[in-house]
Tab-separated table of C-alpha atoms and ligand atoms in Angstrom:
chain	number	residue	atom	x	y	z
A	1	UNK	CA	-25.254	11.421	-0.974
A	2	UNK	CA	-23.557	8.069	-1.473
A	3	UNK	CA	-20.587	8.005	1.144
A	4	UNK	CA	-18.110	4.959	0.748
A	5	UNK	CA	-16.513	4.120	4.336
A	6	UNK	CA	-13.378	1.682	4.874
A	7	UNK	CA	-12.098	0.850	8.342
A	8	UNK	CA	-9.262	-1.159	8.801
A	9	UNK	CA	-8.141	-3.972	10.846
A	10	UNK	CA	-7.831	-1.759	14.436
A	11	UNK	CA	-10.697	-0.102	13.972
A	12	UNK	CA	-12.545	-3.145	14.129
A	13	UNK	CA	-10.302	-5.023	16.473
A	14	UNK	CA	-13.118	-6.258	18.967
A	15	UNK	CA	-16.614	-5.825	19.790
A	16	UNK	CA	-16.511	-2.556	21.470
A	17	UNK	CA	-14.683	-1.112	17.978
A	18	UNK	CA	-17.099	-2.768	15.971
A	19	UNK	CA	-19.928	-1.083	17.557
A	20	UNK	CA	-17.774	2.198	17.470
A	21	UNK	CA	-17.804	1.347	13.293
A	22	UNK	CA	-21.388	0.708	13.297
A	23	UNK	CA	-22.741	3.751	15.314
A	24	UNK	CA	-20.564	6.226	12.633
A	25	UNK	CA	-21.747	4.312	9.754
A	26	UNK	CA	-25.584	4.527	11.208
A	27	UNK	CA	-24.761	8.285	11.727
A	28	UNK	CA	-24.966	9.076	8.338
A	29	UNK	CA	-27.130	6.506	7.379
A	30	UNK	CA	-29.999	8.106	9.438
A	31	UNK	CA	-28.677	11.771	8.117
A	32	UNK	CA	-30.676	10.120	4.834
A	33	UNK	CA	-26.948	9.098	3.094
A	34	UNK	CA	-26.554	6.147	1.554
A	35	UNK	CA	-23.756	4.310	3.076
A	36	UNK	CA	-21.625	1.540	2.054
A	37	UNK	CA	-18.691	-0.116	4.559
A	38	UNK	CA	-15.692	-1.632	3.490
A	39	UNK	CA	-14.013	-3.453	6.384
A	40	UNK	CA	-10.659	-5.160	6.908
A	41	UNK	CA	-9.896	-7.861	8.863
A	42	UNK	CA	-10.290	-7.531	12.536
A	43	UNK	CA	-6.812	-6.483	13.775
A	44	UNK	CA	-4.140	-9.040	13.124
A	45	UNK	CA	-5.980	-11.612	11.914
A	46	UNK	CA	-4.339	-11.652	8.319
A	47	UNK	CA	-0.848	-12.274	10.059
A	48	UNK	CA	-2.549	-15.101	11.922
A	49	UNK	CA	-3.828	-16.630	9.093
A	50	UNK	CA	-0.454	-16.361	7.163
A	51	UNK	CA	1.655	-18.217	10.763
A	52	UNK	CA	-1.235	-20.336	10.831
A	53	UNK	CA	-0.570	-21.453	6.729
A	54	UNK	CA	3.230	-21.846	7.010
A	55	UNK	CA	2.778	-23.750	10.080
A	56	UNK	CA	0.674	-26.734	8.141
A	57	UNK	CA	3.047	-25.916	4.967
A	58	UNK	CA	6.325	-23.140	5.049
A	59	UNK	CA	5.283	-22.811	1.099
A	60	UNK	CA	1.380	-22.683	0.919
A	61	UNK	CA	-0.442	-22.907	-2.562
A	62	UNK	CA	-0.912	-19.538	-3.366
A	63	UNK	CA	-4.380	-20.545	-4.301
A	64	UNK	CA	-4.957	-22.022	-0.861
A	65	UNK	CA	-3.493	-19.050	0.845
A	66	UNK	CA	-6.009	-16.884	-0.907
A	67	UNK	CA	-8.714	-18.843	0.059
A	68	UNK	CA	-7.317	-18.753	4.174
A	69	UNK	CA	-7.116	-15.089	3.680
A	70	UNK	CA	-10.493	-13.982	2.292
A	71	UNK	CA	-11.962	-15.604	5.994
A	72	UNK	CA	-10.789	-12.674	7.661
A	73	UNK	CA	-12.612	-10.282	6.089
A	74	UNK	CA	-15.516	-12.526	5.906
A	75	UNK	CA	-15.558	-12.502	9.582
A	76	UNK	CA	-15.580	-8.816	9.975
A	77	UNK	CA	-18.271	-8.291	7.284
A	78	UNK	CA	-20.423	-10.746	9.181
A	79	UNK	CA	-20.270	-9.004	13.201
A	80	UNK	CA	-20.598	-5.578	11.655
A	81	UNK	CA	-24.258	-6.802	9.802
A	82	UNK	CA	-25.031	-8.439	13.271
A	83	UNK	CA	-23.921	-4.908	15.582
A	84	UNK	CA	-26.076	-2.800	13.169
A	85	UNK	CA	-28.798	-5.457	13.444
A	86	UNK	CA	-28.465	-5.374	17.099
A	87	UNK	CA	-28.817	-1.545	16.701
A	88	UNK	CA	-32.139	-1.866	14.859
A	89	UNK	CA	-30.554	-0.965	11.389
A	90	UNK	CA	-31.006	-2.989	8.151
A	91	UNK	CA	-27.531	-3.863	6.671
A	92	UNK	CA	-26.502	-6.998	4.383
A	93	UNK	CA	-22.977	-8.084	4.637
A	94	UNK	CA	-21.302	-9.046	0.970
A	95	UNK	CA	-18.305	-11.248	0.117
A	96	UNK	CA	-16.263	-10.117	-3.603
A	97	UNK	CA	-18.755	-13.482	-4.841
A	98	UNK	CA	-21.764	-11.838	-3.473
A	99	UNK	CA	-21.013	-8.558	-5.519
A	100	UNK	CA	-18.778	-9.509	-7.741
A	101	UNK	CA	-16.049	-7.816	-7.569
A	102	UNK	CA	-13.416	-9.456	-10.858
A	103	UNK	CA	-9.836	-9.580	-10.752
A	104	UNK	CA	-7.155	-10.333	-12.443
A	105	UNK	CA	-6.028	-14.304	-11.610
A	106	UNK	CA	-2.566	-13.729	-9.938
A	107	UNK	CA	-2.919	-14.962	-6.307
A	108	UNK	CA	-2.411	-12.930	-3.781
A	109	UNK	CA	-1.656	-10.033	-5.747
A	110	UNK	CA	-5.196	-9.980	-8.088
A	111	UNK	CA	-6.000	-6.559	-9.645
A	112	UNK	CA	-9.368	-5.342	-9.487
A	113	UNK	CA	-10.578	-5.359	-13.098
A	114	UNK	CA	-14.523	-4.838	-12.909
A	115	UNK	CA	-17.427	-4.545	-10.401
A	116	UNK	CA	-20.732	-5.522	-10.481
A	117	UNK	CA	-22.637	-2.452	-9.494
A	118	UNK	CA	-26.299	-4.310	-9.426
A	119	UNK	CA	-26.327	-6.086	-5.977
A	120	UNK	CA	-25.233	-3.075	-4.304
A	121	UNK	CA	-27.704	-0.847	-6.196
A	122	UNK	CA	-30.617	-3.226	-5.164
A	123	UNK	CA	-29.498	-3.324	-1.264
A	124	UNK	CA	-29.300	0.623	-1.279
A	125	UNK	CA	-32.376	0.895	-3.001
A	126	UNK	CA	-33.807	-1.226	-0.227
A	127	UNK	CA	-32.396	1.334	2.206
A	128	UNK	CA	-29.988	-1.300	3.409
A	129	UNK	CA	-26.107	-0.043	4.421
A	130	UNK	CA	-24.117	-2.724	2.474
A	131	UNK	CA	-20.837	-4.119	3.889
A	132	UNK	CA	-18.745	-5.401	1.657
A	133	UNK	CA	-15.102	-7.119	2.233
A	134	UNK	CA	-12.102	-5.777	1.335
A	135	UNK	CA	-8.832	-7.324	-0.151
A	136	UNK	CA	-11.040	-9.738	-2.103
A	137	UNK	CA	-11.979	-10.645	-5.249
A	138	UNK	CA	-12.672	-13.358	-7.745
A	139	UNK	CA	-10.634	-14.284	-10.359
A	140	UNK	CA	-11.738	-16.243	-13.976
A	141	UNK	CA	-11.868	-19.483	-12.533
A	142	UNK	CA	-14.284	-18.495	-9.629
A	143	UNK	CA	-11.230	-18.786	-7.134
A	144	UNK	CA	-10.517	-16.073	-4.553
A	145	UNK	CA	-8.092	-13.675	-5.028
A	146	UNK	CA	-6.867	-11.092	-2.557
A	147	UNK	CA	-5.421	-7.593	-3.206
A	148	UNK	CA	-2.294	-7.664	-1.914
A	149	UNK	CA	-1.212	-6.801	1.647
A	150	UNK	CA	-3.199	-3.578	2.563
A	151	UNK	CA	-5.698	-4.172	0.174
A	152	UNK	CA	-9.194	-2.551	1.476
A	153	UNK	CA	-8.227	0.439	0.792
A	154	UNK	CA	-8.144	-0.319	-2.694
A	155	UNK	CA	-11.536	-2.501	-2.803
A	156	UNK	CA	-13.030	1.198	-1.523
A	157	UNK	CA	-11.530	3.680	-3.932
A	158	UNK	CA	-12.825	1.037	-6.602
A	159	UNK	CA	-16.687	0.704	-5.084
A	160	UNK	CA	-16.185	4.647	-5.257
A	161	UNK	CA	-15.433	4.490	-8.095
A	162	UNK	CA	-17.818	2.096	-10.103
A	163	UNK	CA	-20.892	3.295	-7.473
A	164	UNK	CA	-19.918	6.939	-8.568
A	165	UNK	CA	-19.744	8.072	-4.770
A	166	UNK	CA	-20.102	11.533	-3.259
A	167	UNK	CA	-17.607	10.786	-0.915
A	168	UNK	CA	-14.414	8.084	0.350
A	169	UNK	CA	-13.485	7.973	3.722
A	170	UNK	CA	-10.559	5.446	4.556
A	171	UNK	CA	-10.536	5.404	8.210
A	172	UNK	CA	-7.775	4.455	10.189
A	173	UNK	CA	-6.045	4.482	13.882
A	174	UNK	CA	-4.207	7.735	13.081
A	175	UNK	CA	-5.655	11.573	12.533
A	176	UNK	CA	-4.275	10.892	8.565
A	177	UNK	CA	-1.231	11.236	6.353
A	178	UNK	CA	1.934	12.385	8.482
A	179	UNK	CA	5.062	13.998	7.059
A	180	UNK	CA	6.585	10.906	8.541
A	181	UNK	CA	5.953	7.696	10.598
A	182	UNK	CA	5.261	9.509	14.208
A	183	UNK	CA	6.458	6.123	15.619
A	184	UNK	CA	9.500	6.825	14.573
A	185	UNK	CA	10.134	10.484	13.744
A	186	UNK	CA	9.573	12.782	17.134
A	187	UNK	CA	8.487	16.001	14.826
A	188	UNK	CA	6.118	14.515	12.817
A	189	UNK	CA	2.958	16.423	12.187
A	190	UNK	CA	-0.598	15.787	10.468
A	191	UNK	CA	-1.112	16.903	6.766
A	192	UNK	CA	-4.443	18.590	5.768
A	193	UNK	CA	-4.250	17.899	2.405
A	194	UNK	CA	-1.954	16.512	-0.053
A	195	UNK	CA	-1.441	15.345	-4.309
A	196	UNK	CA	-2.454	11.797	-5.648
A	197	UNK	CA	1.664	11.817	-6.762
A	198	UNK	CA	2.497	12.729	-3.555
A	199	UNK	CA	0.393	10.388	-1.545
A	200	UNK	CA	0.905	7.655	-4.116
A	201	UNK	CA	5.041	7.789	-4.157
A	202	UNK	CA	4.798	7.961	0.016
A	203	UNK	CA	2.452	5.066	0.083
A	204	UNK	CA	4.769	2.995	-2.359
A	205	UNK	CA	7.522	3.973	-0.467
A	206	UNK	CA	6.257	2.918	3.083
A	207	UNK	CA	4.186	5.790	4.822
A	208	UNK	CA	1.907	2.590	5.401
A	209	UNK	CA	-1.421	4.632	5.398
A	210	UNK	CA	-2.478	3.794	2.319
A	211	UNK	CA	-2.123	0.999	0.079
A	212	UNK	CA	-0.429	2.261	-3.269
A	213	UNK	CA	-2.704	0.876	-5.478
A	214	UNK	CA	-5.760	2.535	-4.078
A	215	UNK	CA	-4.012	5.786	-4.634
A	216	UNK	CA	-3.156	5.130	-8.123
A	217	UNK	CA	-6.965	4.133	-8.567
A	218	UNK	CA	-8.033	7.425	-7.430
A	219	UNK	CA	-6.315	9.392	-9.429
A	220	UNK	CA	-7.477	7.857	-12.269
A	221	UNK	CA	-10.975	7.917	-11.218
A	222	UNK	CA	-10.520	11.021	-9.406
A	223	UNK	CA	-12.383	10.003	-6.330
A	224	UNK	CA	-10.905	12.618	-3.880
A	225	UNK	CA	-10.202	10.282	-0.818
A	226	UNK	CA	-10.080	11.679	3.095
A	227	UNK	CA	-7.678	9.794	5.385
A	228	UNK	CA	-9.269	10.083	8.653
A	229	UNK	CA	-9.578	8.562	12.519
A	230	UNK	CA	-11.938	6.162	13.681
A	231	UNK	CA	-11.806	7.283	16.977
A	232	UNK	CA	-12.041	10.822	16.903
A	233	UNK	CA	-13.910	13.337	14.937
A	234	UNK	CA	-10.498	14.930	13.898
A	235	UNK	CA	-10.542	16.547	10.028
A	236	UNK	CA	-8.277	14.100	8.565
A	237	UNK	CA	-6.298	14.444	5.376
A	238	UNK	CA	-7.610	15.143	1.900
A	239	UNK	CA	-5.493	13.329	-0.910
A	240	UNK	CA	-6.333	15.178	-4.460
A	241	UNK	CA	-5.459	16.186	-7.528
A	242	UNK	CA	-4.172	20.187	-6.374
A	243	UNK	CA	-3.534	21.211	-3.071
A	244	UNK	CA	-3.929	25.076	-2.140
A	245	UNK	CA	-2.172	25.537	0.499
A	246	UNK	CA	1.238	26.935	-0.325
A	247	UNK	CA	3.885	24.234	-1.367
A	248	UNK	CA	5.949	22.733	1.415
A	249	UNK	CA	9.090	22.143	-0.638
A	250	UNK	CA	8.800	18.159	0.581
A	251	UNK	CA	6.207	17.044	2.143
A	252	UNK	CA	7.029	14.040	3.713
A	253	UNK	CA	10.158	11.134	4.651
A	254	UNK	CA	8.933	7.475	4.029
A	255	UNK	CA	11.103	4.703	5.050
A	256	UNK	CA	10.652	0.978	3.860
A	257	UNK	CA	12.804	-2.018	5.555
A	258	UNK	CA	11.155	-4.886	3.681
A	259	UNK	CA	14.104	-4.090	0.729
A	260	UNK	CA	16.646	-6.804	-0.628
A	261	UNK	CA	19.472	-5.451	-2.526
A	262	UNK	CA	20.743	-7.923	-4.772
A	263	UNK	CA	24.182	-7.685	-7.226
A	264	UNK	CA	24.599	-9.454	-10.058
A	265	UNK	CA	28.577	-9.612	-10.440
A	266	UNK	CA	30.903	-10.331	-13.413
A	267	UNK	CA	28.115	-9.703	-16.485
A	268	UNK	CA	29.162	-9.609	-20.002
A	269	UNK	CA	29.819	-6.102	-21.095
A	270	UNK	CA	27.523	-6.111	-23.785
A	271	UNK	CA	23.934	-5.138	-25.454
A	272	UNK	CA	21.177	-7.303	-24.210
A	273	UNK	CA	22.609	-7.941	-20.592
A	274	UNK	CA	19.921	-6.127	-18.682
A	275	UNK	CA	17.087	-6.856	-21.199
A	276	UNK	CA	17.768	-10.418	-20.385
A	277	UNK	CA	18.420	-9.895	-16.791
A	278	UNK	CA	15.375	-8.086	-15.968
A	279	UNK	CA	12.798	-9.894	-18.474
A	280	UNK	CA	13.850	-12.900	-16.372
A	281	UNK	CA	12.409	-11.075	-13.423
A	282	UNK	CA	9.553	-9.744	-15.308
A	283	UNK	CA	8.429	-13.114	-16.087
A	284	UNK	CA	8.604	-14.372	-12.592
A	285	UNK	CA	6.561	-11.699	-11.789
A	286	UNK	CA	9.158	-9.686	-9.424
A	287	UNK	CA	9.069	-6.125	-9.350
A	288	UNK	CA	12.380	-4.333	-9.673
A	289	UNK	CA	12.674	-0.833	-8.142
A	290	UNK	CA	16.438	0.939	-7.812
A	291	UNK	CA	19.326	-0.315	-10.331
A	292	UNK	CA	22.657	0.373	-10.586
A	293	UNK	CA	24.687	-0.576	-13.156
A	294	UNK	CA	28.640	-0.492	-12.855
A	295	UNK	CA	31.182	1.103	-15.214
A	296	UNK	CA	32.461	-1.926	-17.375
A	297	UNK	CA	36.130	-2.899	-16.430
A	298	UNK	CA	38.203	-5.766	-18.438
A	299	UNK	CA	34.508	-7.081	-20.015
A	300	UNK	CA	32.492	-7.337	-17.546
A	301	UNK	CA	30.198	-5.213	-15.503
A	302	UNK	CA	27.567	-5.458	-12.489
A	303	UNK	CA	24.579	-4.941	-12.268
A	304	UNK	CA	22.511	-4.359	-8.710
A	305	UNK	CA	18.719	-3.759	-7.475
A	306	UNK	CA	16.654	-3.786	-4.920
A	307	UNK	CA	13.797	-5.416	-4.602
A	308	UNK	CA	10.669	-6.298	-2.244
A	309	UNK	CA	12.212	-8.001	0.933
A	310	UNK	CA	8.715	-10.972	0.285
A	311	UNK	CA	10.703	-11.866	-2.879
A	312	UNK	CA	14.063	-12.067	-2.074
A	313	UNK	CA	13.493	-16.250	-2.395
A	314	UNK	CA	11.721	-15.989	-5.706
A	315	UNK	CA	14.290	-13.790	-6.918
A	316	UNK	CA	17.427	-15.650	-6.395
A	317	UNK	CA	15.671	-18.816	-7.884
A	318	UNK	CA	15.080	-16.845	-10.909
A	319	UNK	CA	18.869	-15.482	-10.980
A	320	UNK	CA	20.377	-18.580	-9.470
A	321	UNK	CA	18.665	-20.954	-12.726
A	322	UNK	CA	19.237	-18.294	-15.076
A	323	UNK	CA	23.219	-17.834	-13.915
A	324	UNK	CA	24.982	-19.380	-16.786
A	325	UNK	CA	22.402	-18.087	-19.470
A	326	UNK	CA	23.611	-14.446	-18.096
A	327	UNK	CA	27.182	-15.503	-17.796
A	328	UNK	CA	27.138	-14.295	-14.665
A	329	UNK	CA	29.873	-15.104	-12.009
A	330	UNK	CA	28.246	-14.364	-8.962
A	331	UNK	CA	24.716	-13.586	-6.870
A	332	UNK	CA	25.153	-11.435	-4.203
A	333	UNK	CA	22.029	-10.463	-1.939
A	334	UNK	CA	21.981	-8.060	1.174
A	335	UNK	CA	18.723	-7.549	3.452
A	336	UNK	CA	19.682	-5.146	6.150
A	337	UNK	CA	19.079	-2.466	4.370
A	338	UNK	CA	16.341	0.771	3.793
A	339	UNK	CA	15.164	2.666	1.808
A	340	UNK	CA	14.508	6.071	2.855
A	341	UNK	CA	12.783	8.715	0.773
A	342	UNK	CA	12.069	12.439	0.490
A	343	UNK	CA	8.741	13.525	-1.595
A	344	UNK	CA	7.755	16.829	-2.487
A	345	UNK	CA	5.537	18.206	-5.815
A	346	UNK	CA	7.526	21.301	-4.538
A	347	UNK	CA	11.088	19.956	-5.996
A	348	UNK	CA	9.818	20.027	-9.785
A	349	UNK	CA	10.359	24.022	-9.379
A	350	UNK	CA	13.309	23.808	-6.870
A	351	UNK	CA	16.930	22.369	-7.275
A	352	UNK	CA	19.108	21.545	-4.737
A	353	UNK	CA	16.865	19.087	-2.739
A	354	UNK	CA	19.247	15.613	-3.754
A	355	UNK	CA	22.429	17.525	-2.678
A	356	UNK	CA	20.121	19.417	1.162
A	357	UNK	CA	19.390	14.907	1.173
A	358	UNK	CA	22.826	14.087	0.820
A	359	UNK	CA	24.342	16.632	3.159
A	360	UNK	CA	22.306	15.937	6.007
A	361	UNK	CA	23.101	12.110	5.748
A	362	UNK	CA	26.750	13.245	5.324
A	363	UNK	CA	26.362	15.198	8.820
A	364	UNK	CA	25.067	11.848	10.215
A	365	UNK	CA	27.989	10.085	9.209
A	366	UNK	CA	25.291	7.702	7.309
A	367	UNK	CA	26.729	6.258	4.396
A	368	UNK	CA	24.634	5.800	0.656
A	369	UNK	CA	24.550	2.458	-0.863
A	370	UNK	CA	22.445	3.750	-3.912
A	371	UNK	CA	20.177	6.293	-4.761
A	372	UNK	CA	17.435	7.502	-7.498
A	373	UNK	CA	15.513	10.186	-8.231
A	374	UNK	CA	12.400	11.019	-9.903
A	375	UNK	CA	10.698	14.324	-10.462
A	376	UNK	CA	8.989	14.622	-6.837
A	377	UNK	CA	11.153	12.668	-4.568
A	378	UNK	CA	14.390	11.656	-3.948
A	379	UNK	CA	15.213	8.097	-2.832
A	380	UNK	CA	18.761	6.419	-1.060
A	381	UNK	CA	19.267	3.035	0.297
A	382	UNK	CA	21.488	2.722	3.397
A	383	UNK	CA	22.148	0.495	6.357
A	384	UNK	CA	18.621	-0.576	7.945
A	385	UNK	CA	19.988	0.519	11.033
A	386	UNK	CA	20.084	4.224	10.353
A	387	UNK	CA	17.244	4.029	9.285
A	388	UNK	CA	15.044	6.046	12.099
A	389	UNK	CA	18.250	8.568	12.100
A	390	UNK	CA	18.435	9.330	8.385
A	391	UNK	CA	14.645	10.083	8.682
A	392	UNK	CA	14.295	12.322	11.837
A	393	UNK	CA	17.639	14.151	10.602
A	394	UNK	CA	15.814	14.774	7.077
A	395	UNK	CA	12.928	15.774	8.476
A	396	UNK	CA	14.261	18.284	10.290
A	397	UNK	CA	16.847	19.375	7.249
A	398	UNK	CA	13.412	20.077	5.583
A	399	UNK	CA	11.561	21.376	8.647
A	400	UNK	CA	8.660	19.807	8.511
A	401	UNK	CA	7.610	20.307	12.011
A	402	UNK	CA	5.414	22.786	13.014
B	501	LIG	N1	-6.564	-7.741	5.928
B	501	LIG	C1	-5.661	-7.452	4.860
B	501	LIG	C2	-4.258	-7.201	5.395
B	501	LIG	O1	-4.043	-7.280	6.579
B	501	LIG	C3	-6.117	-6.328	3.991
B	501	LIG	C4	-6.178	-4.976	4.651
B	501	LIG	O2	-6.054	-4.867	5.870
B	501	LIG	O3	-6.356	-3.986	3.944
B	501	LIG	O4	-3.355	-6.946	4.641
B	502	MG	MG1	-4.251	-0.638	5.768
């Protein structure tokens, strides 16, 4: 069997978790399973890259930043080949060069486009457990690229993927995929199993297990992922295609704070408004998530959004040099806000979930800024401070605790 393991950051925060990593990877090495390790950086070393960058420059190259940021993982790869070496076990430790693992070129948000299988092959054929870093990869001009914050998880559901593996196990320092944050929501319980939709509008939406691309990978590839602890021998959470178990009408509450709502005030009232609005954005490479578009009065009409908090700054550049193009009268932007969510495969089959949302936010005397909807999940932006409120009081609406 080929089994693909990722740990991330915590579980390889210092030398005692390292060896932890090592002895479960050697476990199923010596079992006779081939076994290749896809580590993160060792606990917060990404964020102390990033303070150390904006400390030499508060607006680092992106190219530069990429190439700060691949270290990390470097490091990690690195330690883990000496620990198993110390342990008597052959390993090789591979950067995305080594491999080859090819990206798109945006910095800093590259997409994975192709791996080179053939390194990896030859070290497993060798009987060698290859660890490879995550959140890497190379781009056309032989630069490094990185993922996207998060990003191992995704380097492992694509190894799965192009290695063909028997098995993905993203490890982490919780038992798996909650129906909400347990930091923050008291009831909160452990999911055995759960749908790529599911799992991949939760992740988007800030569950913060799982980084949404890697979910979106697996469900294309259909490697069936488990989401499991690195300290315990606990079952974990399978994220597939169909669940069995019978449907929880939702099953989970996300909440996301890095959100900037922006409103675009006094817009012509005519075709082409929001084409040219939002191609503007497009261009600059800013992902656009909730809009709202007001009734036009007298001519003119607004238009708001939210967007990710990290490009707030991007954002009103874009707005701010495109202003008069748009005829628009006014930028408005507003951080202290959330965006709290509801996600259930259940709701295709049952109405009524939006209005259960609404009421119980109503009963918190929590007021809605804006809200949208798709097929599986309902979503509303309100005040960041209610935040931990609106989600314990919907989580209990949908009674999701045991
Ligand atoms: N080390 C990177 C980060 O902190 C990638 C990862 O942990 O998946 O975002
Ligand atoms: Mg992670």
């Amino acid at each position: 069997m080929l089994i693909v393991k990722k740990f991330g950051g915590t579980s390889v925060a210092d030398k005692e978790r390292i060896f932890n990593v090592a002895r479960r990877c050697i476990k199923d090495y010596q079992a006779g399973h081939d076994v290749v390790v896809v580590l993160s950086a060792m606990g917060k070393q990404t964020d102390v890259l990033i303070d150390m960058a904006k400390d030499i420059n508060p607006k680092p190259p992106k190219r530069a930043m990429d190439m700060l940021l691949t270290t990390g993982e470097q490091i990690s790869v690195a330690l883990m080949e000496m620990a198993m070496a110390a342990l008597n076990v052959p390993a090789v430790s591979l950067n995305a060069f080594q491999v080859a693992m090819h990206t798109t070129s945006a910095y800093s948000n590259a997409r994975l486009k192709r791996i080179d299988t053939e390194r990896i092959r030859h070290e497993i054929d060798q009987r060698r457990i290859v660890i490879v870093t995550g959140f890497q990869g190379i781009n056309k001009y032989d630069d490094y690229t990185t993922l996207g914050r998060g990003g191992s998880d995704t380097t492992a559901v694509a190894l799965a993927a192009a290695l063909h593996a028997d098995a993905c196990e993203i490890y982490t320092d919780v038992e798996g995929v909650y129906t909400a944050d347990p930091r923050y929501v008291k009831n909160a319980r452990k999911i055995d199993e759960i749908t790529y939709d599911e799992m991949l509008d939760l992740a988007t939406l800030g569950a913060g297990v799982l980084h949404n691309r890697s979910v979106e990978m697996a469900k294309k590839y259909g490697v069936q992922l488990v989401v499991r602890s690195s300290l315990s021998e606990a079952e974990g959470t399978v994220v597939k295609e169909d669940v069995n178990v019978e449907r929880m009408l939702v099953s989970g509450v996300a909440a996301d704070k890095n959100v900037t709502r922006i409103s675009v005030v006094g817009l012509k009232d005519e075709p082409g408004v929001a084409f040219r609005l939002f191609d503007a954005l497009a261009k600059a490479n800013i992902n656009v998530d909730m809009i709202l578009q007001s009734i036009g009065r007298e001519g003119t009409k607004d238009i708001s959004f939210t967007i990710s908090g990290d490009s707030t700054d991007d954002a009103v550049k874009v707005l701010e040099d495109n202003k008069a193009k748009l005829g628009a009268s006014e930028i408005k932007t507003k951080t202290n806000v959330a965006k709290v969510s509801v996600v259930g495969a259940g709701m295709m089959s049952n109405p009524g979930v939006a209005a259960k949302v609404f009421e119980c936010l109503y009963n918190s005397h929590i007021n809605i800024n804006m809200i949208s909807t798709s097929e599986i999940r309902v979503t509303v932006l309100i005040d960041v401070e209610n935040t931990e409120k609106a989600m314990n009081a919907m989580h209990d609406m949908f009674e999701l605790q045991d």
